Coordinates of C-alpha atoms and ligand atoms in Angstrom, one line a residue:
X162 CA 14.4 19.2 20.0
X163 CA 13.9 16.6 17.0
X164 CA 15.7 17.0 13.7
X165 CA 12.7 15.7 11.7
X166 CA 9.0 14.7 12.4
X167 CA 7.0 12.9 9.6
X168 CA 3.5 13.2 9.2
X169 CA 2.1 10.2 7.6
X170 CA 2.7 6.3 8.1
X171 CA 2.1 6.0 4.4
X172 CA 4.6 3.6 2.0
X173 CA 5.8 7.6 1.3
X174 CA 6.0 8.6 5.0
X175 CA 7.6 5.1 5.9
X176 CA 9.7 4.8 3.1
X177 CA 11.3 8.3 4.0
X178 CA 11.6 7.2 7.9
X179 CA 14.1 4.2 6.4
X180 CA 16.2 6.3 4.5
X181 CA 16.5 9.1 6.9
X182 CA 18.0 6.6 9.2
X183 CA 20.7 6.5 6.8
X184 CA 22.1 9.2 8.9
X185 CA 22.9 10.4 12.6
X186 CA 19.3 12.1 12.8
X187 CA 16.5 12.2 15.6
X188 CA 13.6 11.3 13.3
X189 CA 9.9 10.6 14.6
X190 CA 7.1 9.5 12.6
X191 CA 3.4 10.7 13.6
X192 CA 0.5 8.7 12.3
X193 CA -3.4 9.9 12.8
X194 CA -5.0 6.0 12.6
X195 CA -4.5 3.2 14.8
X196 CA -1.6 2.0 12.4
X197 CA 1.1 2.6 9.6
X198 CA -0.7 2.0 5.8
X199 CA -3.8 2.6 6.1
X200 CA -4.8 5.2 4.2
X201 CA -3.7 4.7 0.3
X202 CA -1.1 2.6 0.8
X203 CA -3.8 -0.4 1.9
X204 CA -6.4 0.1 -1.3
X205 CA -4.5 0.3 -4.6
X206 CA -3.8 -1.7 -7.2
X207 CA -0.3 -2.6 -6.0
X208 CA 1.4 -2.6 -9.7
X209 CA 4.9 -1.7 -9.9
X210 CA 4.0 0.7 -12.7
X211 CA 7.0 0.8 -15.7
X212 CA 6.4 4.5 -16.5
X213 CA 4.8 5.4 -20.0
X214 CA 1.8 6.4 -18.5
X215 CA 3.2 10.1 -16.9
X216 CA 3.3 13.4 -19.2
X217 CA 7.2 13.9 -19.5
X218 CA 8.7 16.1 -17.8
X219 CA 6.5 15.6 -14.6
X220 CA 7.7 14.8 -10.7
X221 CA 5.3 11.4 -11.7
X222 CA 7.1 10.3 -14.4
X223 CA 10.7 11.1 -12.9
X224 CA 10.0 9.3 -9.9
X225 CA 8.3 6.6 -11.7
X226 CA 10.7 5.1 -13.8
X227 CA 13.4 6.0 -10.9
X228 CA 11.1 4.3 -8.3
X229 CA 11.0 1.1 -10.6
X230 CA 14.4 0.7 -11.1
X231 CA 15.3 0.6 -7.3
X232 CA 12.1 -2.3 -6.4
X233 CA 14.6 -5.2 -7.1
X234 CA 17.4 -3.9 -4.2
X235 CA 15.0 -2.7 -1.9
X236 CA 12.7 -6.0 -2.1
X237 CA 15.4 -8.1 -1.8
X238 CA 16.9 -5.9 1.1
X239 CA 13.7 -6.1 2.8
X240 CA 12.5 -9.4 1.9
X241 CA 9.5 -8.0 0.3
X242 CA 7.6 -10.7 -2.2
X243 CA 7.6 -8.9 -5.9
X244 CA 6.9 -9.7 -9.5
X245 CA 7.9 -9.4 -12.7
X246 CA 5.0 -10.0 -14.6
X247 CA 5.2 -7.4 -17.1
X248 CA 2.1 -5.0 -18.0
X249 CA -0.3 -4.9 -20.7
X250 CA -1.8 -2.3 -22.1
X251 CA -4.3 -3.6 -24.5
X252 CA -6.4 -2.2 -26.8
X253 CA -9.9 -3.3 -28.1
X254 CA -10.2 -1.7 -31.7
X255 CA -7.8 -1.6 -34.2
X256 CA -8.6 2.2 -34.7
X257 CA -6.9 2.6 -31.4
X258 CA -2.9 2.0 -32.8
X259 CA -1.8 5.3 -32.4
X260 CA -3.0 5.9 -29.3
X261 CA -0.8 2.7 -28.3
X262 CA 2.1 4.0 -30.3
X263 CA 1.7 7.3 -28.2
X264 CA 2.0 5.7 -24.9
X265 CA 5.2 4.1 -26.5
X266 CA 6.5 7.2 -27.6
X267 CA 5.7 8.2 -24.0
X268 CA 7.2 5.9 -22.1
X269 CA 10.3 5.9 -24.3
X270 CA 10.7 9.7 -23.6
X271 CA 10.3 8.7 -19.6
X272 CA 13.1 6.2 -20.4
X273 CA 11.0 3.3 -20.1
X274 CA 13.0 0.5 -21.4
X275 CA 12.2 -2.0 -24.2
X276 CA 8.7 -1.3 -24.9
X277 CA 7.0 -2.9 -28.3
X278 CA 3.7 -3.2 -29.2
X279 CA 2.5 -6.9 -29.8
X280 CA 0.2 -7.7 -32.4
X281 CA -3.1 -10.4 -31.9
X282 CA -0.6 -13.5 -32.5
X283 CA 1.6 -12.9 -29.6
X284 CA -0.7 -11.2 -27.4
X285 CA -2.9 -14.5 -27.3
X286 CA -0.3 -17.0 -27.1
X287 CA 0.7 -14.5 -24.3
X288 CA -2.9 -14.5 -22.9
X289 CA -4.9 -16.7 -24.2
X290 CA -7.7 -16.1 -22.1
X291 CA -7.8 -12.5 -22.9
X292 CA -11.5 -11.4 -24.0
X293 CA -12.8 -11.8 -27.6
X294 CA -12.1 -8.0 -28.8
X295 CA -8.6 -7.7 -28.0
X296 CA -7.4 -6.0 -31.0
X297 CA -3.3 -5.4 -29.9
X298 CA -1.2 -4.3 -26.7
X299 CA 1.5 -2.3 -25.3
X300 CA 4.2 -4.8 -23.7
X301 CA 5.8 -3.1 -20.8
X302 CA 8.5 -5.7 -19.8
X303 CA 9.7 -3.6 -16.6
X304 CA 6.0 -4.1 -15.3
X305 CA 5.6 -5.4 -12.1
X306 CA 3.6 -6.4 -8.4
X307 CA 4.2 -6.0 -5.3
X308 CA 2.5 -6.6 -2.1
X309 CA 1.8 -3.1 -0.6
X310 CA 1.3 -3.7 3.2
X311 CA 4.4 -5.5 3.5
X312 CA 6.2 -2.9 1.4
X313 CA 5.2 -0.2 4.1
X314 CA 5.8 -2.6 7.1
X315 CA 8.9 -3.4 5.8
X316 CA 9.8 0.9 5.6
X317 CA 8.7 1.1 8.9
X318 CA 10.2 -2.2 10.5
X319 CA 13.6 -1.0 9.4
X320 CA 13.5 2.4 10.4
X321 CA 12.4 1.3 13.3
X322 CA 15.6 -1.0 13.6
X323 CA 17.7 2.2 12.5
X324 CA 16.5 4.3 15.1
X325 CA 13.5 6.2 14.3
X326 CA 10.3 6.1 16.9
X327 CA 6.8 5.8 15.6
X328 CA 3.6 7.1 17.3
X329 CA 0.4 6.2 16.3
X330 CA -2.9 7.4 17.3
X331 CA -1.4 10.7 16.7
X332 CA -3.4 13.4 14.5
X333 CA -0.9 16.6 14.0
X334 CA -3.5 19.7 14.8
X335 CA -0.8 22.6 13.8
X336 CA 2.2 23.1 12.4
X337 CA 3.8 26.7 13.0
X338 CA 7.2 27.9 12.5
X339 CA 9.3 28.8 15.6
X340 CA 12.8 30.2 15.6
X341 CA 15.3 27.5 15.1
X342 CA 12.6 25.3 13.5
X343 CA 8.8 24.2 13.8
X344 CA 6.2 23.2 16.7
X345 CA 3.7 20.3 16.0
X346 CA 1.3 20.1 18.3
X347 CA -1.0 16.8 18.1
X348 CA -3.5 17.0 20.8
X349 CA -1.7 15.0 23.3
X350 CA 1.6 16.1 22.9
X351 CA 3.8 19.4 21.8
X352 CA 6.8 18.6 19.4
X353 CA 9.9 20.7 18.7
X354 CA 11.6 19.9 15.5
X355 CA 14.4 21.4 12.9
X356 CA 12.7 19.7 10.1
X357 CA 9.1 18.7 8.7
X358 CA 7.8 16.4 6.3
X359 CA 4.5 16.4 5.1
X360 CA 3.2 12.9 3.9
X361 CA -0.2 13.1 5.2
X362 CA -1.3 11.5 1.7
X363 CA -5.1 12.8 1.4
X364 CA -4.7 15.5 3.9
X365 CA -1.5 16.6 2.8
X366 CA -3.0 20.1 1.3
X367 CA -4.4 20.9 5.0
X368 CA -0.7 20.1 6.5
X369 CA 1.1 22.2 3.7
X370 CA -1.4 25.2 3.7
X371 CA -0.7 25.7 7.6
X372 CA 2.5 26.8 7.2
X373 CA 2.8 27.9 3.4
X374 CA 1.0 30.5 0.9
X375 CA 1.5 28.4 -2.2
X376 CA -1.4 26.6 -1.5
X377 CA -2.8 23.3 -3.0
X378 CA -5.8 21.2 -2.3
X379 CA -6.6 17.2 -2.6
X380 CA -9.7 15.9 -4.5
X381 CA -10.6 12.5 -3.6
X382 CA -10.9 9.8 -6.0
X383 CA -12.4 6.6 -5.2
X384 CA -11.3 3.7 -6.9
X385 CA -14.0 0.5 -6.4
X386 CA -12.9 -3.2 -6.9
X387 CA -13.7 -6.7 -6.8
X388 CA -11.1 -9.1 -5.7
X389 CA -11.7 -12.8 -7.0
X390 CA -10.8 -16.2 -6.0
X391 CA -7.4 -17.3 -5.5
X392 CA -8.5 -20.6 -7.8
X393 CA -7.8 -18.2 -10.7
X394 CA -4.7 -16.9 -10.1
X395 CA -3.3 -18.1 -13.6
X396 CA -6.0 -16.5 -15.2
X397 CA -4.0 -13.9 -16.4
X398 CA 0.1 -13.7 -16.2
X399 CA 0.8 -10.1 -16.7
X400 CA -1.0 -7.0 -15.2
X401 CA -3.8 -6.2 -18.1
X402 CA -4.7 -2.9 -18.5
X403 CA -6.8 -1.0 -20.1
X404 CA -6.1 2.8 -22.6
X405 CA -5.7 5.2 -20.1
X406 CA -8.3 8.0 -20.2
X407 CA -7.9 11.5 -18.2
X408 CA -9.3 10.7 -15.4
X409 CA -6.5 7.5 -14.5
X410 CA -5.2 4.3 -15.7
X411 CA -8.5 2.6 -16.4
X412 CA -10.2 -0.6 -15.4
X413 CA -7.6 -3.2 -14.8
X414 CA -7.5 -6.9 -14.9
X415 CA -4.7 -7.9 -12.0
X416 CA -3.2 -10.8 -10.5
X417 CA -1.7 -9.7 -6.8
X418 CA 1.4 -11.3 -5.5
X419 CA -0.9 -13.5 -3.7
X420 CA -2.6 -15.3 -6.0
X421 CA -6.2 -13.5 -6.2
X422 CA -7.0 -11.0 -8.7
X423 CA -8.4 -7.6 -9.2
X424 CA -11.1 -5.8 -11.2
X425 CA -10.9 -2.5 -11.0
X426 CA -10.4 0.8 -10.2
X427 CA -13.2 2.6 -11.6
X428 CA -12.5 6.8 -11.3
X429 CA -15.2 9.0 -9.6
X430 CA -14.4 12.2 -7.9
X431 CA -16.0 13.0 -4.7
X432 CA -16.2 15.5 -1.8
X433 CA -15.7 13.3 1.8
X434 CA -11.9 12.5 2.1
X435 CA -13.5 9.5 4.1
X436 CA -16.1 8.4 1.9
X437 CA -13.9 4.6 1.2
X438 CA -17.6 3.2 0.5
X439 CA -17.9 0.7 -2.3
X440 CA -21.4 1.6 -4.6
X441 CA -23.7 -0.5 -7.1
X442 CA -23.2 1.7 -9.6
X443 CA -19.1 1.6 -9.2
X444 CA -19.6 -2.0 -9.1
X445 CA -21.3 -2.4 -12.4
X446 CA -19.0 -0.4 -13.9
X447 CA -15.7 -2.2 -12.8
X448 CA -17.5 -5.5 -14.2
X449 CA -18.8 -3.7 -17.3
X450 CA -15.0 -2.4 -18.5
X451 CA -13.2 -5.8 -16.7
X452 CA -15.5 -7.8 -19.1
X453 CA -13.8 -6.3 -22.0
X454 CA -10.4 -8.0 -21.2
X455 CA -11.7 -11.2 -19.0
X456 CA -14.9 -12.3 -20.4
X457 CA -17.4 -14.1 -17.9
X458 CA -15.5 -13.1 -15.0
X459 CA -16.9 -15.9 -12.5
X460 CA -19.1 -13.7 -10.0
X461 CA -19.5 -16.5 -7.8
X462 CA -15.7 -16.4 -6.8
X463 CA -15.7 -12.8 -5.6
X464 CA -14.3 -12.4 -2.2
X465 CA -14.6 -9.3 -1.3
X466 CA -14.9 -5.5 -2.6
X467 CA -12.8 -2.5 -1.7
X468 CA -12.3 1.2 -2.5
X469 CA -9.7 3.2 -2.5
X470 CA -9.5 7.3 -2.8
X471 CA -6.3 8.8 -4.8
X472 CA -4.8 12.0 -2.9
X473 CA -5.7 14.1 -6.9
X474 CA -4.1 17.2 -6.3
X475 CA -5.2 20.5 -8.5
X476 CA -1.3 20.9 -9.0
X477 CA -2.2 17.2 -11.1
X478 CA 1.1 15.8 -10.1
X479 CA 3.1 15.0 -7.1
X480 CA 4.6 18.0 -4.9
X481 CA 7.6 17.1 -3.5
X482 CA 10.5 19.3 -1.5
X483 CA 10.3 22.8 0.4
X484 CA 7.9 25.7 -0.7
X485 CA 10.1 28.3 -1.1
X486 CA 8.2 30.5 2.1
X487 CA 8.7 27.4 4.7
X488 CA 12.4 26.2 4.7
X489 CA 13.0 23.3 6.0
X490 CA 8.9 22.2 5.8
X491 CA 9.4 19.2 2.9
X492 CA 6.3 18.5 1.1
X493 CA 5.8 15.4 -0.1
X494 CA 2.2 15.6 -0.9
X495 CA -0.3 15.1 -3.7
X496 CA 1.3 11.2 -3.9
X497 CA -1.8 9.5 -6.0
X498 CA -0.8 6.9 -8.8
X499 CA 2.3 5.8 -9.3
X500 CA 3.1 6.7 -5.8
X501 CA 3.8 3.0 -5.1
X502 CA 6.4 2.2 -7.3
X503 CA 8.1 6.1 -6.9
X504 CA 7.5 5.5 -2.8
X505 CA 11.8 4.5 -2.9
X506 CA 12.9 7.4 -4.8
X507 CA 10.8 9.8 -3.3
X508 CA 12.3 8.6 0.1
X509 CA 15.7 8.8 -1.4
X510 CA 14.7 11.9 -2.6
X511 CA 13.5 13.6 0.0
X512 CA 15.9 12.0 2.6
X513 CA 18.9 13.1 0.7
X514 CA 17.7 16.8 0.7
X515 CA 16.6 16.8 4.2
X516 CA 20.2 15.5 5.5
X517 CA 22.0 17.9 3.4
X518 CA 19.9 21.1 4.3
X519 CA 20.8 19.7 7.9
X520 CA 24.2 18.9 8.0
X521 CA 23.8 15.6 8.9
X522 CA 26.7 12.9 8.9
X523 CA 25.8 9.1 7.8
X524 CA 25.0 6.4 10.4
X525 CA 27.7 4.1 9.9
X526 CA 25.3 1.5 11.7
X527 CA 22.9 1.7 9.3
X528 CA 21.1 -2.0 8.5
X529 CA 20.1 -2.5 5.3
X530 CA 18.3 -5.8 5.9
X531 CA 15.2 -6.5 7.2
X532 CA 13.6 -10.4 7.3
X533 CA 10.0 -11.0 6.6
X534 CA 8.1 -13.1 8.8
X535 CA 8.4 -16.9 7.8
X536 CA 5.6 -18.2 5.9
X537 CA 4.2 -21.6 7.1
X538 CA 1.9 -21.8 3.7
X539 CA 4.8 -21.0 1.1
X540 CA 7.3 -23.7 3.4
X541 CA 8.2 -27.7 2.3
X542 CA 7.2 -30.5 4.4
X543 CA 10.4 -30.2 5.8
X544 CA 10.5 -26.7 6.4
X545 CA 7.3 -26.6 8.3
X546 CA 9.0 -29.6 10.8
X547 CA 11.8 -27.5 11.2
X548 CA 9.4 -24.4 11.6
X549 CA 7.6 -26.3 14.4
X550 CA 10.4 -28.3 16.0
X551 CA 12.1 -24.5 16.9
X552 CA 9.1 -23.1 17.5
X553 CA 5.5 -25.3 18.1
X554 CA 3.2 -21.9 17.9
X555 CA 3.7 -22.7 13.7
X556 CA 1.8 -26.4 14.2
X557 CA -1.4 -24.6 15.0
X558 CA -3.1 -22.8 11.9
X559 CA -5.9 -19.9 13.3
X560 CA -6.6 -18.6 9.2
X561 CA -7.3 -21.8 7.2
X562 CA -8.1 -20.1 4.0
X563 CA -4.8 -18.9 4.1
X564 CA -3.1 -21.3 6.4
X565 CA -1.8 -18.7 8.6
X566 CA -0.5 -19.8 11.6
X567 CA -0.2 -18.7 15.7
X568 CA 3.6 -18.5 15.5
X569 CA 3.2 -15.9 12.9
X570 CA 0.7 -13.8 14.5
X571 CA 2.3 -13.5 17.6
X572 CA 5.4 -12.2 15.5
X573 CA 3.6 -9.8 13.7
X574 CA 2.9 -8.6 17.0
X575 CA 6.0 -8.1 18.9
X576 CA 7.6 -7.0 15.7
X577 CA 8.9 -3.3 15.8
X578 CA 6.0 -1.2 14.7
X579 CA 4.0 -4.5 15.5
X580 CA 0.0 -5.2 14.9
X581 CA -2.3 -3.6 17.4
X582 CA -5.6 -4.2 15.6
X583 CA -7.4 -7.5 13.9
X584 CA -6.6 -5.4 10.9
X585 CA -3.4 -4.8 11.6
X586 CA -3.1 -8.6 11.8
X587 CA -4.8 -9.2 8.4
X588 CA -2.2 -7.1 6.6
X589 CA 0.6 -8.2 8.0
X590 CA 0.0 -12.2 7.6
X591 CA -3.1 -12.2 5.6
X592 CA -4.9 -14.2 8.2
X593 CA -8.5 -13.1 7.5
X594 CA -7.9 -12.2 3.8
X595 CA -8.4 -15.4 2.0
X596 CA -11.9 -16.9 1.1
X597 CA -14.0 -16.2 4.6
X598 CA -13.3 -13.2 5.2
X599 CA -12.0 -13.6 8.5
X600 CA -15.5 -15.8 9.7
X601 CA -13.4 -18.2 11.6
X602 CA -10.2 -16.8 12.6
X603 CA -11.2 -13.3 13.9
X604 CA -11.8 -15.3 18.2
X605 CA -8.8 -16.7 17.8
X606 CA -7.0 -13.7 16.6
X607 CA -8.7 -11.4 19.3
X608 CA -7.3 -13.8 22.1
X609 CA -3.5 -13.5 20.8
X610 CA -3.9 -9.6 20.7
X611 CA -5.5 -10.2 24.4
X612 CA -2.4 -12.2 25.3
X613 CA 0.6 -10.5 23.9
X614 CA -0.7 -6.8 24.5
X615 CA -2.5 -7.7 27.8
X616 CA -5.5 -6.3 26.9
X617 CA -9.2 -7.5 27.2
X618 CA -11.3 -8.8 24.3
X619 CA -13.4 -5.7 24.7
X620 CA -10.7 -3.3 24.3
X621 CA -9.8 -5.3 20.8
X622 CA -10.8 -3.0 17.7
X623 CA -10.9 -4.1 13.9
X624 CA -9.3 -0.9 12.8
X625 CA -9.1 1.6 15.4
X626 CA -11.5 4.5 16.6
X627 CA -14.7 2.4 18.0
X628 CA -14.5 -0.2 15.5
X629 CA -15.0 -2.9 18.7
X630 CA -15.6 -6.2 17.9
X631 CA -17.0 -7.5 21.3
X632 CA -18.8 -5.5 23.5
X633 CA -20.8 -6.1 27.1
X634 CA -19.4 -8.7 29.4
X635 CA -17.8 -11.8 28.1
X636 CA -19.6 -14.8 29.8
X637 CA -17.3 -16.9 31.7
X638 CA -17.0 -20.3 30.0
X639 CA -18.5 -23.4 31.4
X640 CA -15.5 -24.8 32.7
X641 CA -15.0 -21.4 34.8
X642 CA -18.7 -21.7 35.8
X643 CA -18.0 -25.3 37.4
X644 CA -19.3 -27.5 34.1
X645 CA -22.8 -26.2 34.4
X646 CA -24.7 -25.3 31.1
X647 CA -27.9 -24.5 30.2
Ligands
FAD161 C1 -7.4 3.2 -6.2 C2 -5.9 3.4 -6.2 C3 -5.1 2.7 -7.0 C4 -3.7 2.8 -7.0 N1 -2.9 2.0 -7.7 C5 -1.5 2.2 -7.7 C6 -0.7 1.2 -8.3 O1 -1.1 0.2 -8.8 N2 0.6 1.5 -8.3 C7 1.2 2.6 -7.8 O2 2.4 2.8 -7.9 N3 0.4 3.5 -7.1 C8 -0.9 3.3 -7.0 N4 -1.7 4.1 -6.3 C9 -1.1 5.2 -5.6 C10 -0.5 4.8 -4.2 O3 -1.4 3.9 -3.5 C11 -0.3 6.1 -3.4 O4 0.4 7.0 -4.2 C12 0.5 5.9 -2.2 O5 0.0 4.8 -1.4 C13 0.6 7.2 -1.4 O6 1.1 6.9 -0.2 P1 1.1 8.1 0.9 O7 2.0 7.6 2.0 O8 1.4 9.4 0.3 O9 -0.4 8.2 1.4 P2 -1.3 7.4 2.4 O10 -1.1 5.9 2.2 O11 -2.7 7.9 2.2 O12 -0.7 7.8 3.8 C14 -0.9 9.0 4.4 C15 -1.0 8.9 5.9 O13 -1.1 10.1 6.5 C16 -1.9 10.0 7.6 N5 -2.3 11.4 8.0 C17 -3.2 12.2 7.4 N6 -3.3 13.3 8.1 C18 -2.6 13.2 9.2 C19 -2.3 14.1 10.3 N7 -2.9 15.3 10.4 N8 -1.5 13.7 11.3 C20 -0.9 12.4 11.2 N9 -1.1 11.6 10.1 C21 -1.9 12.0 9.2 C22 -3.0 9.1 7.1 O14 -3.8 8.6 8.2 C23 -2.3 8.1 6.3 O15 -1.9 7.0 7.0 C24 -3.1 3.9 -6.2 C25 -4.0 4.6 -5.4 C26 -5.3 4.4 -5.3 C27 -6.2 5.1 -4.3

């Protein structure tokens, strides 16, 4: 019998795992995919949002401003890179004031602190290369960015640490109510828990309507972006967004924490809760609205595009805690935007409530900390010596385009909750997310999954499922074949 089983390996689900181990409880964490983060968690915009955009009064704008406030312990507690870069909200007709001066009313209400709008003058001398039209902005000091794959890791890493055991590859079929608790059966395996927690992001509705009557259900909807170049990463300083409309946050011009920026997300609702396809026609628009704020937007430096689908529930905010027919079932579902930045009060939250409702005592061992894995492109000269004198896996780099080296793969890893995938890699070192794509480091990276996992290439995915990246036999190499080549 387990006091509590997860479903999800979300930033929500993860973040929940850490600060249940705050306390004596047998806590296990089920995720469907191959991984932890990659559902939402992986595709977003990654802004530490500052709170006027959420109707008062709603679970969104609680958590919000709550989740903001507590970025700056947990980062540094985790050793999770974050910004302060403030938000923009900017506005491209001077007609548009008081819907600026509503968001400021809002955000006020939310107990956002120190908002002000700024006029032309400052907003250019803020921005200067801010497109032609910009008419005034909202200045949203307590904006911020994170990076959100090693936010999640960093959840999971140290819960891990704490106690609590992960499974991946482990899709919950059913979740029924049993005397003395619940049974979650995955296909593989039967579980017997006194608590549940539903963070199955998009598929949260399914999970809660197994077990409850108050029913809700999950619209996807996709956000497309481009990312751009890191040789523009000053382009802009602070997050620049766009007046909200009904349907989200609007197009977005965004630095990320590491250095390339972000066009997007454009707002379409569709039917496939696995439809993460980008489209022309998304495209187009991201570059149509992103041309307002950054004009001539250098196509040429694109990287890559993404999308990402928001878990929109029909409730139109985020459900969190026990429906009152399934005690001890805690929702925490319907977490779209700003489900980052609320992702540590929600855990707090829902952690708290779970430990009361079942008695449990604190875990005096509890460790707060948690180290990030060194960084041979962010070290000195002497650093990097040091780095390779103690350890000579950081002298050999496998991503150039983000100089990412064998030392830190490997530890990525063996790390609890550790890489299994190319992807997995990717998002836990960026190797493969710089300029190439991955063209030149994915061998490399295949052979160190090979090595540490003893695996064969062949069994080596991108992302999971059948996403192989080598398949028949793997030729012996010459030297194997006695030097002879044709
Ligand atoms: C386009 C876009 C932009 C966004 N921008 C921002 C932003 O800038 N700032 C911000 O604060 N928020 C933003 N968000 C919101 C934020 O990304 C989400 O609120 C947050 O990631 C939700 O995390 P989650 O853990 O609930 O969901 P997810 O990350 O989707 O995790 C749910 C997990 O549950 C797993 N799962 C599903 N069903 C099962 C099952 N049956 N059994 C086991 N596991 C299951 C899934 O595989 C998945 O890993 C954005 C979201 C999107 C899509």
């Amino acid at each position: 019998m387990l006091d509590v089983i997860i479903i999800g390996g979300g930033v929500i689900g993860c973040a929940i795992a850490r600060e249940l181990s705050r306390f004596k409880l047998q806590v296990l964490l089920l995720e469907k995919t191959d991984d932890i983060c990659n559902g939402q968690s992986k595709a977003n915009t990654a802004i530490i949002h500052g709170g006027y955009d959420a109707k008062p009064g709603t679970q969104k704008a609680r958590f919000n401003v709550a989740g903001n406030k507590m970025y700056e312990s947990i980062c540094a507690e985790l050793d999770v890179p974050r910004k302060w870069n403030t938000s923009l909200v900017v506005s491209f007709s001077f007609d548009d004031h008081d819907k600026l001066e509503e968001l400021l009313r809002q955000g006020a209400v939310n107990g956002v602190p120190d908002l002000r709008i700024i006029g032309q003058d400052e907003l250019r001398a803020r921005e200067p290369n801010v497109g032609r039209t910009a008419a005034e902005a909202l200045l949203v000091p307590t904006g911020g960015i994170v990076c959100p794959y090693e936010l999640t890791a960093a959840f999971a890493e140290n819960a891990a640490t704490n106690g609590v055991k992960f499974r991946r590859n482990a899709e919950v079929i059913s979740v029924a109510k049993t005397e003395g608790g619940w049974r979650v059966a995955c296909k593989d395996a039967v579980y017997r828990t006194r608590a549940v927690v539903n963070a199955a992001g998009l598929y949260s509705d399914r999970i809660n309507n197994m077990v409850s009557e108050d029913e809700f259900h999950i619209h996807p909807r996709r956000g497309e972006y481009y990312i751009v170049d890191k040789k523009y990463a000053d382009v802009f300083h602070a997050a620049m967004f766009q007046l909200p409309t009904k349907m989200g946050k609007g197009i977005l011009v965004s630095p990320t924490i590491d250095g390339t920026v972000l066009i997007g997300p454009t707002a379409e609702d569709i039917d496939d809760k696995a439809d993460t396809r980008t489209t022309a026609e998304g495209l187009e628009k991201a570059l149509r609205y992103g041309s307002l704020t950054w004009e001539n937007i250098p196509r040429k430096d694109f990287i890559t595009t993404f999308s990402g689908l928001r878990a929109h529930s029909d409730k139109d905010d985020f459900i969190l805690g026990e429906p009152a027919d399934a005690p001890l079932f805690f929702n925490a579902g319907g977490v779209e935007s700003p489900g980052l930045t609320s992702s540590p009060a929600i855990g707090q939250y829902l952690a708290e409530s779970i430990a009361d409702k079942l008695g449990a005592a604190r875990n005096e061992a509890f460790d707060p900390i948690r180290h990030s894995i060194p960084k041979f492109r962010e070290m000195t000269m002497e650093e990097r010596a040091r780095a390779i004198a103690h350890n000579p896996d950081y002298a050999k780099v496998v991503c150039r385009c983000e100089t990412v080296t064998e030392a830190e793969i490997r530890e990525a890893i063996r790390r609890p909750v550790g890489a299994r995938t190319v992807d997995g890699i990717k998002r836990r070192t960026r190797a493969g997310m710089g300029r190439c794509q991955a063209g030149f480091c994915t061998p490399r990276t295949i052979e160190l999954l090979c090595e540490e996992l003893e695996l064969d290439p062949t069994e080596i995915t991108k992302c999971g499922g059948d996403s192989y990246l080598v398949q028949g036999d793997v030729l012996p190499n010459a030297e194997e074949k006695g030097g002879e080549q044709e």
